[in-house]
Amino acid sequence: MTHLVCRDTGDHYPEDAPIWRSDSGGLLDLKFEPRFDLKATAERPPTLWRYREAIPLGDRAEVVSLGEGFTPLVEVSLDGRTILAKQEQLSPTGSFKDRGASVLISKLVQLGIKRVVMDSSGNAGAAVAAYCARAGIACEIYVPESTSPAKVAQIESYGADIVKVPGSREDTARAAMKAADHAYYASHCWNPYFFHGTKTIAFEIVEQLGWRAPDVMVTPVGHGTLLIGAYIGFCELRDAGLIDRLPRLIGVQSACCAPLHAAWRAGLPEAEAVAPKRTLAEGISISNPLRSRQCLEAVRETGGQIVAVDDEEIRDALQDAGRSGLFIEPASAAALAGVKKAESLDGTIVVPLTGHGLKAVRA
Ligand SMILES: *Cc1c(COP(=O)(O)O)cnc(C)c1O
C-alpha cells in the first residue's frame, strides 16, 4: 500500500497524513506501486496525466491541470553533436516545476488544504502559485530579495502573496518554514509528491523515443527535484519491465555554487554547505541542497557524474541555444555547457531545457 516513509528512521506514515516531514524532522519519501497502461496512455491527451496509473493520487482523484507535460523533444546540434532537447521551457508557467506543482497541488486538494506557504528562488514559486490559483488555494511565496523582477511579477500575477526575504536562499527557507506554523508547507524539495510529478519527464522521454531509454540525460541541478524525479521515473519504468537499463544521469552545477560537485569529487555521501557566489544561473544557486544524498546516489547508481561549469561557459551555451532558436534561462544553458564538459558521452543524449528565457531578461 502507498505510504510515506522517513528517510532517517524508516518510520511509516499514511499517504494522507498532511505532513511535509517526519516526526523526527526527516525527509519523507513516498512508497508507491505504479502501474503502466500503455494502451490507455496512448488514447489520452498529451499531458503528464496520460500516465495516471503511475501517479500516486488514486483513480478517481480530480486533477489540477493547466495542460502540463508532453513537451516537445527536438534535435539540436551542439558542437558537432546531436542532442535531444526536451522543451520544458514551454510548460504553462515556463519551467519544468509545473510537473511537480500539478501533482502536489492536486494532492493538497484531496487533503482539503486551503492555505500554503513555500519558498523558492523563483520558478517553483511561480508554478505553485499558478496551480494554487487554479485550485482556489491561498498561497504565500517567500523569495530571496535578489529574485529576478520578471519571476516576482509572474508570481504576483497569479494572486499569490510575495514575501521578499533579505539575505541568502537559506534565510528565505527558514522564514517560510517558520510561517509553516500557520499554513501547509508546500515545499518542492521537502514534499515527496512534487517528485512524483517531476518523474513524469522520464515517462515522456521514453514514450517519445518509442518506449526506449536514452543513454544519457544531462540536467542542471540545484536541489535536484528534476534529477531525483527523473531517477524515480526511470527506475519505475525499469521495474515495470518497460526499459532494460537506466540512462546515465549527469548533473550540472554552476561553479559559483557547486556543493554537489564538491561532494562528488571528494567521494562524499552527502554535500556540505558552500558559500555561494553570484552566478548567471540563479535557478541552480542552492548552497545547501536538502536531498544531496539522494542526488549523489542516483548519479552514482546510473554511472553518471556531476560536473561544474563557469559563467563564461554558461554564457556561451546560452548564446549557442539562442542561435539555434531556443530562448532559455541561464540555469538551463548550464546543462548544455555540461554536455560539452562531461566525459565520454555517447548514444542518445537528452537535455531538458528547464526554464524559459523570458524569466531572466534583464532590463
Ligand atoms: C528549479 C530549476 C532548476 C534546478 O532544479 P533543482 O530542483 O533545484 O535541481 C534548473 N533550471 C531551472 C530553470 C529551474 O527553475
GROMACS .gro file of C-alpha atoms and ligand atoms in nm, residues 94-97 120-124 151 188-189 194-195 198 219-228 252-253 260 282-286 295 329-333 352-356 359, ligand 1:
model
   60
   94GLY     CA    1   0.766   2.842  -1.821
   95SER     CA    2   0.956   2.577  -1.630
   96PHE     CA    3   0.954   2.202  -1.554
   97LYS     CA    4   0.837   2.284  -1.198
  120SER     CA    5   1.162   2.944  -0.395
  121SER     CA    6   1.426   3.125  -0.590
  122GLY     CA    7   1.153   3.188  -0.846
  123ASN     CA    8   1.029   2.915  -1.075
  124ALA     CA    9   0.896   2.672  -0.816
  151LYS     CA   10   0.977   3.599  -1.169
  188HIS     CA   11   0.915   2.148  -0.371
  189CYS     CA   12   1.226   1.997  -0.215
  194PHE     CA   13   0.645   1.701  -0.606
  195PHE     CA   14   0.895   1.434  -0.714
  198THR     CA   15   0.879   1.564  -1.195
  219THR     CA   16   2.021   1.811  -1.620
  220PRO     CA   17   2.106   2.129  -1.432
  221VAL     CA   18   2.095   2.056  -1.060
  222GLY     CA   19   2.035   2.274  -0.755
  223HIS     CA   20   1.812   2.089  -0.509
  224GLY     CA   21   1.773   1.800  -0.751
  225THR     CA   22   1.394   1.796  -0.796
  226LEU     CA   23   1.437   1.718  -1.165
  227LEU     CA   24   1.733   1.482  -1.135
  228ILE     CA   25   1.584   1.281  -0.848
  252VAL     CA   26   2.542   2.009  -1.390
  253GLN     CA   27   2.612   2.279  -1.133
  260LEU     CA   28   2.713   1.854  -0.508
  282GLU     CA   29   2.032   3.177  -1.029
  283GLY     CA   30   1.788   2.887  -1.075
  284ILE     CA   31   2.051   2.637  -0.957
  285SER     CA   32   2.227   2.850  -0.697
  286ILE     CA   33   2.148   2.627  -0.398
  295CYS     CA   34   2.105   1.305  -0.573
  329GLU     CA   35   1.724   3.062  -1.882
  330PRO     CA   36   2.093   3.066  -1.793
  331ALA     CA   37   2.028   2.779  -1.550
  332SER     CA   38   1.908   2.570  -1.844
  333ALA     CA   39   2.206   2.669  -2.055
  352PRO     CA   40   1.581   1.916  -2.055
  353LEU     CA   41   1.564   2.289  -2.126
  354THR     CA   42   1.436   2.366  -1.778
  355GLY     CA   43   1.318   2.729  -1.797
  356HIS     CA   44   1.208   2.999  -2.042
  359LYS     CA   45   1.210   3.474  -1.694
  364LIG     C1   46   1.448   2.471  -1.042
  364LIG     C2   47   1.528   2.487  -1.164
  364LIG     C3   48   1.642   2.411  -1.189
  364LIG     C4   49   1.701   2.314  -1.091
  364LIG     O1   50   1.613   2.234  -1.025
  364LIG     P1   51   1.653   2.172  -0.887
  364LIG     O2   52   1.534   2.104  -0.839
  364LIG     O3   53   1.689   2.286  -0.794
  364LIG     O4   54   1.769   2.085  -0.906
  364LIG     C5   55   1.705   2.427  -1.309
  364LIG     N1   56   1.663   2.515  -1.401
  364LIG     C6   57   1.555   2.590  -1.380
  364LIG     C7   58   1.514   2.687  -1.486
  364LIG     C8   59   1.484   2.579  -1.262
  364LIG     O5   60   1.376   2.654  -1.242
   0.00000   0.00000   0.00000
